[in-house]
GROMACS .gro file of C-alpha atoms in nm:
model
  464
    1MET     CA    1  -1.026  -0.533   0.320
    2PRO     CA    2  -1.345  -0.623   0.135
    3PHE     CA    3  -1.514  -0.692   0.470
    4LEU     CA    4  -1.461  -0.353   0.608
    5TYR     CA    5  -1.791  -0.194   0.477
    6LYS     CA    6  -1.997  -0.494   0.621
    7MET     CA    7  -1.791  -0.503   0.950
    8VAL     CA    8  -1.828  -0.134   1.023
    9GLU     CA    9  -2.186  -0.152   0.915
   10GLY     CA   10  -2.250  -0.416   1.194
   11PHE     CA   11  -2.121  -0.203   1.463
   12ASP     CA   12  -2.387  -0.001   1.694
   13ILE     CA   13  -2.217   0.329   1.620
   14VAL     CA   14  -2.354   0.330   1.255
   15LYS     CA   15  -2.698   0.481   1.245
   16SER     CA   16  -2.750   0.484   0.880
   17PRO     CA   17  -2.583   0.335   0.558
   18GLU     CA   18  -2.446   0.702   0.479
   19ASP     CA   19  -2.250   0.671   0.788
   20VAL     CA   20  -2.037   0.366   0.696
   21PRO     CA   21  -1.766   0.556   0.475
   22PHE     CA   22  -1.720   0.790   0.755
   23TYR     CA   23  -1.635   0.527   1.017
   24ALA     CA   24  -1.448   0.303   0.776
   25GLY     CA   25  -1.234   0.588   0.707
   26LEU     CA   26  -1.171   0.644   1.079
   27LEU     CA   27  -1.070   0.287   1.106
   28LEU     CA   28  -0.846   0.296   0.823
   29THR     CA   29  -0.692   0.620   0.918
   30SER     CA   30  -0.616   0.507   1.277
   31TYR     CA   31  -0.398   0.246   1.124
   32SER     CA   32  -0.222   0.462   0.901
   33LEU     CA   33  -0.171   0.734   1.187
   34CYS     CA   34  -0.014   0.473   1.407
   35GLN     CA   35   0.214   0.356   1.125
   36ALA     CA   36   0.323   0.688   1.021
   37ILE     CA   37   0.431   0.801   1.366
   38PRO     CA   38   0.696   0.546   1.434
   39SER     CA   39   0.802   0.453   1.073
   40MET     CA   40   1.096   0.704   1.036
   41TYR     CA   41   1.215   0.594   1.393
   42TRP     CA   42   1.194   0.220   1.297
   43GLY     CA   43   1.447   0.297   0.993
   44VAL     CA   44   1.676   0.501   1.238
   45LEU     CA   45   1.664   0.226   1.496
   46SER     CA   46   1.752  -0.038   1.251
   47ASP     CA   47   2.061   0.182   1.164
   48ARG     CA   48   2.154   0.141   1.535
   49ILE     CA   49   2.071  -0.200   1.655
   50GLY     CA   50   2.047  -0.390   1.330
   51ARG     CA   51   1.794  -0.475   1.054
   52ARG     CA   52   1.714  -0.835   1.203
   53PRO     CA   53   1.606  -0.747   1.546
   54ALA     CA   54   1.385  -0.451   1.415
   55LEU     CA   55   1.208  -0.681   1.195
   56LEU     CA   56   1.137  -0.965   1.436
   57ILE     CA   57   0.985  -0.699   1.679
   58GLY     CA   58   0.760  -0.574   1.404
   59LEU     CA   59   0.655  -0.934   1.292
   60ALA     CA   60   0.551  -1.055   1.637
   61GLY     CA   61   0.362  -0.745   1.697
   62ASP     CA   62   0.173  -0.752   1.375
   63LEU     CA   63   0.093  -1.118   1.426
   64ALA     CA   64  -0.071  -1.061   1.761
   65THR     CA   65  -0.243  -0.753   1.676
   66PHE     CA   66  -0.392  -0.866   1.365
   67VAL     CA   67  -0.565  -1.177   1.538
   68LEU     CA   68  -0.696  -0.961   1.796
   69PHE     CA   69  -0.860  -0.722   1.532
   70GLY     CA   70  -1.043  -1.038   1.398
   71LEU     CA   71  -1.218  -1.051   1.746
   72SER     CA   72  -1.376  -0.723   1.717
   73LYS     CA   73  -1.731  -0.691   1.823
   74SER     CA   74  -1.726  -0.310   1.894
   75PHE     CA   75  -1.583   0.005   1.676
   76THR     CA   76  -1.376   0.074   2.000
   77TRP     CA   77  -1.206  -0.261   2.003
   78ALA     CA   78  -1.162  -0.249   1.626
   79ILE     CA   79  -0.992   0.088   1.622
   80VAL     CA   80  -0.753   0.018   1.922
   81THR     CA   81  -0.639  -0.314   1.766
   82ARG     CA   82  -0.602  -0.189   1.423
   83SER     CA   83  -0.407   0.116   1.566
   84LEU     CA   84  -0.159  -0.121   1.734
   85ASN     CA   85  -0.147  -0.325   1.437
   86GLY     CA   86  -0.020  -0.021   1.260
   87VAL     CA   87   0.253   0.056   1.508
   88PHE     CA   88   0.429  -0.268   1.445
   89ALA     CA   89   0.363  -0.267   1.057
   90GLY     CA   90   0.589   0.071   1.058
   91ASN     CA   91   0.881  -0.117   1.023
   92SER     CA   92   0.838  -0.207   0.654
   93ALA     CA   93   1.081   0.055   0.554
   94VAL     CA   94   1.356  -0.164   0.721
   95VAL     CA   95   1.294  -0.425   0.463
   96LYS     CA   96   1.382  -0.190   0.163
   97SER     CA   97   1.722  -0.155   0.346
   98VAL     CA   98   1.793  -0.503   0.378
   99VAL     CA   99   1.715  -0.546   0.017
  100ALA     CA  100   1.940  -0.273  -0.096
  101GLU     CA  101   2.227  -0.414   0.117
  102ILE     CA  102   2.204  -0.770  -0.018
  103SER     CA  103   2.200  -0.667  -0.379
  104ASP     CA  104   2.437  -0.512  -0.621
  105ASP     CA  105   2.397  -0.302  -0.970
  106SER     CA  106   2.346  -0.650  -1.149
  107ASN     CA  107   2.043  -0.748  -0.948
  108ARG     CA  108   1.900  -0.455  -0.764
  109PRO     CA  109   1.609  -0.377  -1.011
  110ARG     CA  110   1.520  -0.741  -1.007
  111MET     CA  111   1.528  -0.767  -0.626
  112THR     CA  112   1.370  -0.433  -0.553
  113ALA     CA  113   1.074  -0.539  -0.779
  114LEU     CA  114   1.030  -0.823  -0.525
  115LEU     CA  115   0.893  -0.572  -0.271
  116PRO     CA  116   0.603  -0.443  -0.456
  117LEU     CA  117   0.544  -0.805  -0.601
  118MET     CA  118   0.509  -0.920  -0.242
  119TRP     CA  119   0.294  -0.636  -0.154
  120ASN     CA  120   0.056  -0.664  -0.460
  121ILE     CA  121   0.042  -1.047  -0.401
  122GLY     CA  122  -0.072  -0.980  -0.040
  123VAL     CA  123  -0.325  -0.717  -0.161
  124VAL     CA  124  -0.456  -0.954  -0.413
  125ALA     CA  125  -0.446  -1.258  -0.186
  126GLY     CA  126  -0.582  -1.073   0.122
  127SER     CA  127  -0.862  -0.933  -0.074
  128ALA     CA  128  -0.974  -1.276  -0.215
  129VAL     CA  129  -0.933  -1.426   0.146
  130GLY     CA  130  -1.110  -1.129   0.305
  131GLY     CA  131  -1.409  -1.147   0.053
  132LEU     CA  132  -1.437  -1.520   0.043
  133LEU     CA  133  -1.394  -1.603   0.413
  134ALA     CA  134  -1.569  -1.310   0.574
  135ASP     CA  135  -1.877  -1.420   0.775
  136PRO     CA  136  -1.820  -1.792   0.698
  137ALA     CA  137  -2.103  -1.901   0.898
  138ASN     CA  138  -2.334  -1.741   0.683
  139GLN     CA  139  -2.154  -1.774   0.348
  140TYR     CA  140  -2.080  -2.142   0.381
  141PRO     CA  141  -2.353  -2.289   0.635
  142SER     CA  142  -2.272  -2.645   0.546
  143ILE     CA  143  -1.915  -2.620   0.649
  144PHE     CA  144  -1.902  -2.346   0.931
  145GLY     CA  145  -2.276  -2.319   1.042
  146ARG     CA  146  -2.231  -2.493   1.349
  147CYS     CA  147  -1.906  -2.314   1.440
  148GLU     CA  148  -1.994  -2.092   1.731
  149ILE     CA  149  -1.680  -1.905   1.712
  150PHE     CA  150  -1.730  -1.796   1.356
  151ARG     CA  151  -2.100  -1.695   1.429
  152THR     CA  152  -1.963  -1.470   1.733
  153PHE     CA  153  -1.663  -1.331   1.544
  154PRO     CA  154  -1.767  -1.333   1.188
  155TYR     CA  155  -1.430  -1.165   1.064
  156LEU     CA  156  -1.200  -1.383   1.266
  157LEU     CA  157  -1.131  -1.652   0.979
  158PRO     CA  158  -0.990  -1.433   0.737
  159CYS     CA  159  -0.765  -1.240   0.994
  160LEU     CA  160  -0.636  -1.609   1.106
  161VAL     CA  161  -0.553  -1.699   0.752
  162GLY     CA  162  -0.384  -1.362   0.686
  163SER     CA  163  -0.199  -1.409   0.983
  164LEU     CA  164  -0.038  -1.736   0.860
  165THR     CA  165   0.201  -1.551   0.642
  166THR     CA  166   0.321  -1.324   0.923
  167ALA     CA  167   0.392  -1.638   1.129
  168MET     CA  168   0.591  -1.782   0.837
  169GLY     CA  169   0.773  -1.465   0.814
  170LEU     CA  170   0.854  -1.463   1.170
  171PHE     CA  171   0.956  -1.804   1.162
  172VAL     CA  172   1.207  -1.762   0.875
  173GLY     CA  173   1.342  -1.433   1.043
  174LEU     CA  174   1.410  -1.620   1.371
  175PHE     CA  175   1.590  -1.917   1.194
  176LYS     CA  176   1.722  -1.806   0.856
  177LEU     CA  177   1.764  -1.425   0.844
  178LYS     CA  178   2.121  -1.310   0.917
  179GLU     CA  179   2.208  -0.946   1.005
  180THR     CA  180   2.274  -0.728   0.683
  181LEU     CA  181   2.403  -0.406   0.825
  182VAL     CA  182   2.783  -0.410   0.867
  183ILE     CA  183   2.880  -0.137   1.106
  184PRO     CA  184   3.260  -0.047   1.072
  185PRO     CA  185   3.452  -0.097   1.404
  186VAL     CA  186   3.530   0.231   1.595
  187ALA     CA  187   3.886   0.281   1.644
  188ALA     CA  188   4.021   0.274   2.013
  189VAL     CA  189   4.092   0.601   2.183
  190PRO     CA  190   4.390   0.642   2.396
  191GLU     CA  191   4.319   0.672   2.757
  192ALA     CA  192   4.490   1.001   2.768
  193GLN     CA  193   4.277   1.134   2.500
  194GLU     CA  194   3.958   0.998   2.664
  195ASN     CA  195   4.052   1.214   2.970
  196GLY     CA  196   4.109   1.528   2.759
  197ALA     CA  197   4.490   1.522   2.759
  198ALA     CA  198   4.671   1.596   2.447
  199THR     CA  199   4.967   1.369   2.328
  200GLU     CA  200   5.210   1.398   2.045
  201SER     CA  201   4.991   1.183   1.831
  202THR     CA  202   4.668   1.379   1.901
  203PRO     CA  203   4.563   1.526   1.557
  204LEU     CA  204   4.492   1.910   1.568
  205VAL     CA  205   4.180   1.860   1.378
  206VAL     CA  206   3.955   1.544   1.426
  207GLN     CA  207   3.794   1.462   1.086
  208GLN     CA  208   3.463   1.292   1.086
  209SER     CA  209   3.355   1.038   0.826
  210PRO     CA  210   3.067   1.136   0.578
  211GLU     CA  211   2.850   0.871   0.768
  212GLN     CA  212   2.896   1.080   1.103
  213GLN     CA  213   2.853   1.403   0.944
  214GLN     CA  214   2.520   1.313   0.788
  215SER     CA  215   2.193   1.407   0.958
  216MET     CA  216   1.833   1.342   0.886
  217PHE     CA  217   1.795   1.704   0.749
  218ALA     CA  218   2.121   1.694   0.559
  219LEU     CA  219   1.955   1.415   0.345
  220LEU     CA  220   1.679   1.651   0.220
  221THR     CA  221   1.861   1.765  -0.085
  222PRO     CA  222   1.652   1.933  -0.352
  223THR     CA  223   1.618   1.603  -0.556
  224CYS     CA  224   1.528   1.412  -0.229
  225ARG     CA  225   1.257   1.661  -0.165
  226ARG     CA  226   1.116   1.634  -0.498
  227VAL     CA  227   1.125   1.254  -0.507
  228LEU     CA  228   0.944   1.237  -0.173
  229THR     CA  229   0.675   1.475  -0.275
  230ILE     CA  230   0.623   1.251  -0.580
  231ASN     CA  231   0.601   0.961  -0.349
  232VAL     CA  232   0.335   1.158  -0.116
  233LEU     CA  233   0.110   1.230  -0.413
  234MET     CA  234   0.125   0.882  -0.561
  235CYS     CA  235   0.053   0.712  -0.216
  236LEU     CA  236  -0.242   0.961  -0.148
  237ALA     CA  237  -0.407   0.866  -0.482
  238ILE     CA  238  -0.349   0.488  -0.437
  239SER     CA  239  -0.462   0.500  -0.066
  240MET     CA  240  -0.782   0.680  -0.177
  241TYR     CA  241  -0.827   0.432  -0.447
  242TYR     CA  242  -0.774   0.125  -0.202
  243HIS     CA  243  -1.025   0.262   0.051
  244ILE     CA  244  -1.291   0.382  -0.209
  245TYR     CA  245  -1.291   0.090  -0.448
  246SER     CA  246  -1.456  -0.143  -0.208
  247MET     CA  247  -1.718   0.127  -0.127
  248PHE     CA  248  -1.765   0.209  -0.497
  249ALA     CA  249  -1.798  -0.180  -0.570
  250ALA     CA  250  -2.038  -0.229  -0.280
  251SER     CA  251  -2.246   0.076  -0.336
  252PRO     CA  252  -2.576   0.041  -0.554
  253PRO     CA  253  -2.588   0.179  -0.918
  254ARG     CA  254  -2.816   0.448  -0.794
  255ASP     CA  255  -2.539   0.582  -0.574
  256GLY     CA  256  -2.262   0.568  -0.841
  257GLY     CA  257  -2.146   0.219  -0.744
  258LEU     CA  258  -2.138  -0.140  -0.896
  259GLY     CA  259  -2.369  -0.316  -0.659
  260PHE     CA  260  -2.122  -0.609  -0.591
  261ASN     CA  261  -2.126  -0.821  -0.271
  262THR     CA  262  -1.811  -0.903  -0.075
  263GLN     CA  263  -1.722  -1.192  -0.298
  264GLY     CA  264  -1.756  -1.003  -0.629
  265ILE     CA  265  -1.530  -0.754  -0.474
  266GLY     CA  266  -1.276  -1.005  -0.377
  267ILE     CA  267  -1.284  -1.180  -0.705
  268SER     CA  268  -1.248  -0.860  -0.908
  269LEU     CA  269  -0.917  -0.774  -0.702
  270ALA     CA  270  -0.799  -1.133  -0.732
  271ILE     CA  271  -0.836  -1.169  -1.103
  272SER     CA  272  -0.693  -0.842  -1.195
  273GLY     CA  273  -0.381  -0.930  -0.989
  274LEU     CA  274  -0.307  -1.259  -1.148
  275VAL     CA  275  -0.023  -1.093  -1.384
  276VAL     CA  276   0.163  -0.933  -1.095
  277ILE     CA  277   0.419  -1.221  -1.068
  278TYR     CA  278   0.503  -1.188  -1.453
  279LEU     CA  279   0.520  -0.807  -1.441
  280GLN     CA  280   0.753  -0.792  -1.135
  281LEU     CA  281   0.972  -1.067  -1.201
  282VAL     CA  282   1.008  -1.069  -1.565
  283ALA     CA  283   0.873  -0.746  -1.750
  284TYR     CA  284   0.981  -0.493  -1.493
  285PRO     CA  285   1.368  -0.587  -1.480
  286LYS     CA  286   1.368  -0.590  -1.849
  287LEU     CA  287   1.190  -0.254  -1.897
  288VAL     CA  288   1.442  -0.102  -1.639
  289GLN     CA  289   1.739  -0.241  -1.819
  290LYS     CA  290   1.605  -0.106  -2.156
  291TYR     CA  291   1.452   0.249  -2.043
  292GLY     CA  292   1.595   0.303  -1.686
  293THR     CA  293   1.431   0.340  -1.348
  294LEU     CA  294   1.316   0.701  -1.411
  295ARG     CA  295   1.152   0.637  -1.744
  296CYS     CA  296   0.954   0.349  -1.600
  297CYS     CA  297   0.822   0.552  -1.333
  298GLN     CA  298   0.712   0.822  -1.556
  299ILE     CA  299   0.542   0.572  -1.779
  300GLY     CA  300   0.361   0.403  -1.496
  301LEU     CA  301   0.231   0.741  -1.361
  302LEU     CA  302   0.111   0.852  -1.703
  303GLY     CA  303  -0.062   0.522  -1.751
  304MET     CA  304  -0.278   0.549  -1.446
  305VAL     CA  305  -0.421   0.868  -1.522
  306PRO     CA  306  -0.700   0.781  -1.760
  307VAL     CA  307  -0.777   0.474  -1.553
  308PHE     CA  308  -0.891   0.691  -1.246
  309PHE     CA  309  -1.117   0.898  -1.470
  310ALA     CA  310  -1.280   0.607  -1.647
  311ILE     CA  311  -1.349   0.364  -1.360
  312PRO     CA  312  -1.652   0.560  -1.217
  313PHE     CA  313  -1.845   0.539  -1.554
  314LEU     CA  314  -1.872   0.178  -1.499
  315SER     CA  315  -2.155   0.258  -1.277
  316LEU     CA  316  -2.367   0.362  -1.592
  317LEU     CA  317  -2.327   0.022  -1.729
  318SER     CA  318  -2.427  -0.159  -1.400
  319ALA     CA  319  -2.733   0.048  -1.359
  320ARG     CA  320  -2.835  -0.040  -1.713
  321VAL     CA  321  -2.798  -0.414  -1.644
  322GLU     CA  322  -3.018  -0.370  -1.345
  323GLN     CA  323  -3.288  -0.218  -1.538
  324LEU     CA  324  -3.258  -0.478  -1.800
  325VAL     CA  325  -3.326  -0.757  -1.536
  326ALA     CA  326  -3.589  -0.609  -1.327
  327ASN     CA  327  -3.487  -0.288  -1.140
  328ARG     CA  328  -3.453  -0.472  -0.809
  329VAL     CA  329  -3.210  -0.761  -0.884
  330PRO     CA  330  -2.855  -0.693  -0.748
  331VAL     CA  331  -2.576  -0.713  -1.001
  332ASP     CA  332  -2.397  -0.996  -0.815
  333LEU     CA  333  -2.711  -1.210  -0.884
  334LEU     CA  334  -2.707  -1.192  -1.259
  335VAL     CA  335  -2.507  -1.539  -1.262
  336SER     CA  336  -2.839  -1.712  -1.286
  337GLN     CA  337  -2.917  -1.506  -1.581
  338SER     CA  338  -2.835  -1.657  -1.948
  339TRP     CA  339  -2.495  -1.505  -2.068
  340MET     CA  340  -2.648  -1.476  -2.414
  341SER     CA  341  -2.938  -1.261  -2.296
  342PRO     CA  342  -2.899  -0.867  -2.340
  343ALA     CA  343  -2.849  -0.842  -1.959
  344GLY     CA  344  -2.587  -1.134  -1.953
  345LEU     CA  345  -2.399  -0.959  -2.247
  346GLU     CA  346  -2.387  -0.628  -2.070
  347TYR     CA  347  -2.300  -0.787  -1.754
  348GLY     CA  348  -2.008  -0.967  -1.924
  349MET     CA  349  -1.918  -0.646  -2.061
  350LEU     CA  350  -1.911  -0.467  -1.740
  351TRP     CA  351  -1.659  -0.732  -1.611
  352PHE     CA  352  -1.442  -0.717  -1.909
  353LEU     CA  353  -1.407  -0.346  -1.890
  354LEU     CA  354  -1.370  -0.350  -1.505
  355LEU     CA  355  -1.092  -0.594  -1.525
  356ALA     CA  356  -0.906  -0.430  -1.804
  357LEU     CA  357  -0.916  -0.098  -1.601
  358LEU     CA  358  -0.807  -0.261  -1.281
  359LEU     CA  359  -0.521  -0.439  -1.476
  360ALA     CA  360  -0.412  -0.099  -1.628
  361ARG     CA  361  -0.401   0.036  -1.300
  362MET     CA  362  -0.202  -0.261  -1.162
  363VAL     CA  363   0.066  -0.226  -1.426
  364GLY     CA  364   0.104   0.151  -1.376
  365ASP     CA  365   0.123   0.080  -0.996
  366ILE     CA  366   0.399  -0.160  -1.051
  367LEU     CA  367   0.586   0.055  -1.281
  368ALA     CA  368   0.568   0.363  -1.077
  369PHE     CA  369   0.598   0.226  -0.712
  370THR     CA  370   0.883  -0.025  -0.785
  371SER     CA  371   1.070   0.254  -0.954
  372ILE     CA  372   1.013   0.518  -0.679
  373ASN     CA  373   1.139   0.269  -0.428
  374LEU     CA  374   1.452   0.189  -0.628
  375ILE     CA  375   1.514   0.576  -0.652
  376VAL     CA  376   1.481   0.637  -0.301
  377SER     CA  377   1.734   0.389  -0.221
  378ASN     CA  378   1.963   0.518  -0.531
  379ILE     CA  379   1.962   0.880  -0.374
  380ALA     CA  380   2.080   0.768  -0.026
  381PRO     CA  381   2.445   0.897  -0.014
  382THR     CA  382   2.567   0.618   0.210
  383LYS     CA  383   2.474   0.257   0.304
  384THR     CA  384   2.447   0.379   0.684
  385THR     CA  385   2.167   0.621   0.586
  386LEU     CA  386   1.965   0.382   0.391
  387GLY     CA  387   1.750   0.317   0.692
  388ALA     CA  388   1.693   0.681   0.748
  389MET     CA  389   1.625   0.749   0.396
  390ASN     CA  390   1.377   0.473   0.365
  391GLY     CA  391   1.219   0.557   0.702
  392MET     CA  392   1.139   0.919   0.582
  393GLN     CA  393   0.965   0.765   0.252
  394GLN     CA  394   0.778   0.519   0.458
  395PHE     CA  395   0.680   0.812   0.704
  396SER     CA  396   0.571   1.047   0.410
  397SER     CA  397   0.382   0.743   0.251
  398THR     CA  398   0.195   0.645   0.571
  399CYS     CA  399   0.102   1.009   0.637
  400THR     CA  400  -0.080   0.995   0.313
  401ARG     CA  401  -0.271   0.663   0.441
  402ILE     CA  402  -0.400   0.886   0.730
  403ILE     CA  403  -0.544   1.142   0.491
  404GLY     CA  404  -0.640   0.931   0.201
  405PRO     CA  405  -0.921   0.699   0.357
  406MET     CA  406  -1.064   0.975   0.557
  407LEU     CA  407  -1.067   1.204   0.264
  408SER     CA  408  -1.202   0.954   0.028
  409GLY     CA  409  -1.457   0.822   0.262
  410THR     CA  410  -1.592   1.176   0.355
  411LEU     CA  411  -1.604   1.293  -0.011
  412TRP     CA  412  -1.770   0.959  -0.123
  413GLY     CA  413  -2.038   1.006   0.144
  414TRP     CA  414  -2.081   1.377   0.059
  415SER     CA  415  -2.103   1.322  -0.304
  416ILE     CA  416  -2.376   1.040  -0.312
  417LYS     CA  417  -2.573   1.247  -0.057
  418HIS     CA  418  -2.597   1.561  -0.271
  419LYS     CA  419  -2.611   1.441  -0.613
  420MET     CA  420  -2.446   1.720  -0.777
  421VAL     CA  421  -2.316   1.747  -1.132
  422TYR     CA  422  -1.990   1.613  -1.273
  423PRO     CA  423  -1.727   1.633  -1.126
  424PHE     CA  424  -1.865   1.673  -0.795
  425ASN     CA  425  -2.094   1.373  -0.826
  426SER     CA  426  -1.995   1.015  -0.748
  427HIS     CA  427  -1.694   1.070  -0.978
  428LEU     CA  428  -1.528   1.332  -0.735
  429VAL     CA  429  -1.288   1.099  -0.555
  430TRP     CA  430  -1.166   0.943  -0.868
  431VAL     CA  431  -1.110   1.272  -1.046
  432ILE     CA  432  -0.906   1.384  -0.753
  433CYS     CA  433  -0.705   1.054  -0.776
  434GLY     CA  434  -0.635   1.106  -1.155
  435VAL     CA  435  -0.513   1.479  -1.099
  436LEU     CA  436  -0.281   1.375  -0.809
  437ILE     CA  437  -0.123   1.102  -1.029
  438ALA     CA  438  -0.117   1.364  -1.306
  439VAL     CA  439   0.078   1.616  -1.095
  440SER     CA  440   0.313   1.336  -0.985
  441TRP     CA  441   0.388   1.258  -1.369
  442LYS     CA  442   0.456   1.613  -1.415
  443MET     CA  443   0.703   1.642  -1.125
  444ALA     CA  444   0.865   1.310  -1.234
  445MET     CA  445   0.939   1.437  -1.575
  446ALA     CA  446   1.174   1.720  -1.410
  447LEU     CA  447   1.396   1.466  -1.212
  448PRO     CA  448   1.751   1.443  -1.321
  449SER     CA  449   1.886   1.119  -1.477
  450SER     CA  450   2.125   1.052  -1.204
  451VAL     CA  451   1.849   0.909  -0.978
  452ASN     CA  452   1.909   0.590  -1.198
  453VAL     CA  453   2.262   0.535  -1.028
  454PHE     CA  454   2.263   0.370  -0.670
  455ALA     CA  455   2.494   0.651  -0.518
  456SER     CA  456   2.577   0.489  -0.191
  457GLY     CA  457   2.735   0.196  -0.404
  458GLN     CA  458   2.973   0.428  -0.597
  459LEU     CA  459   3.331   0.486  -0.513
  460PRO     CA  460   3.417   0.833  -0.437
  461ARG     CA  461   3.646   0.996  -0.703
  462ARG     CA  462   4.011   1.061  -0.613
  463ARG     CA  463   4.125   1.414  -0.627
  464GLN     CA  464   4.368   1.481  -0.897
   0.00000   0.00000   0.00000
């Protein structure tokens, strides 16, 4: 949320600008914590009551709590409503199970690619909406200047616009979505057997099906543990990035940032995401078909490593641009300068390099996360354990979103306060992100090629 920095800054609890990263981290952590706790149980619940009711409950709750978040006037209200929002958002693992159940080997990579596509479109569009529509009474006084509700609640409008997509999803789920989980009927048990009395037809040994024998812990094979560990490290790095980028872009160059306003932050994220649709729907399925799911994951992870190390160096260019224009003119006001001036050229170079790095990160994100989602579904032994498997992935992912914002916000605030040498200066968070992705890549290189195959869709081999 591009407006998070300004939102937290306006709460009475913040005493100085250096406190903003900490409280912003608390706000994001509360969401992730409340998303993590029930996420695994959403998957298990959907294995029992069905995918459709689990999805509808989550959508209805998400819609209501996000609108309430837009009405925040205090830090307490914001953290309570955001926490409730996280509880209902924890059922996103159910969607992965639905996609796996309605697809087959011929279209599973393309359909799985739709999930991170929707996520990335949501991130890009949400960032743009959050940046462009935050505090509309002051940003667009000719249109919203007389709207008292937007003066009282400056961040309600982006939350209302964002909730429209949730409302559409709820409508489609109510009237169009059919149940995808097919549970085989249980054979009738004779009355005598129910009472404990044996008959001539009672088997001496009752054999349970593989689905009945599976437990949550039985799913944690060595390969599963390695995949989930890779997923945790990836998600920790990306959650730190999503939180710190807004702080980095909003902070002045003297503190290691870019000096952008909310509009600049939203635009930078929106432009870098324009290629998401092509990458997800066209490029990724072709790459999976040519190289395989595992190889795409490895390439995506490797490609993100240098990006995280390079991004913080852009602050040096932003600081130079400010020096060229007057030492006091914010970077986002340079639109009034001539593009052919030295400051204009370097400002254009700043945007070019920033968008190139953000695009490279987006490509790596798509390759790595789409592949890891596919791999998690592939290693589920049966279709009736898909919900549990995806629930474990969602739980591990959301746990990192608890740590990531708090860790990145705390480290960012500490690094800009103490002004230490590299890598303990403003580069510290970015270096940690790069190291986490590098470790994920190293572990992904050790995964077996069997993760490329959808295990629960394979027929068991007959014994000779």
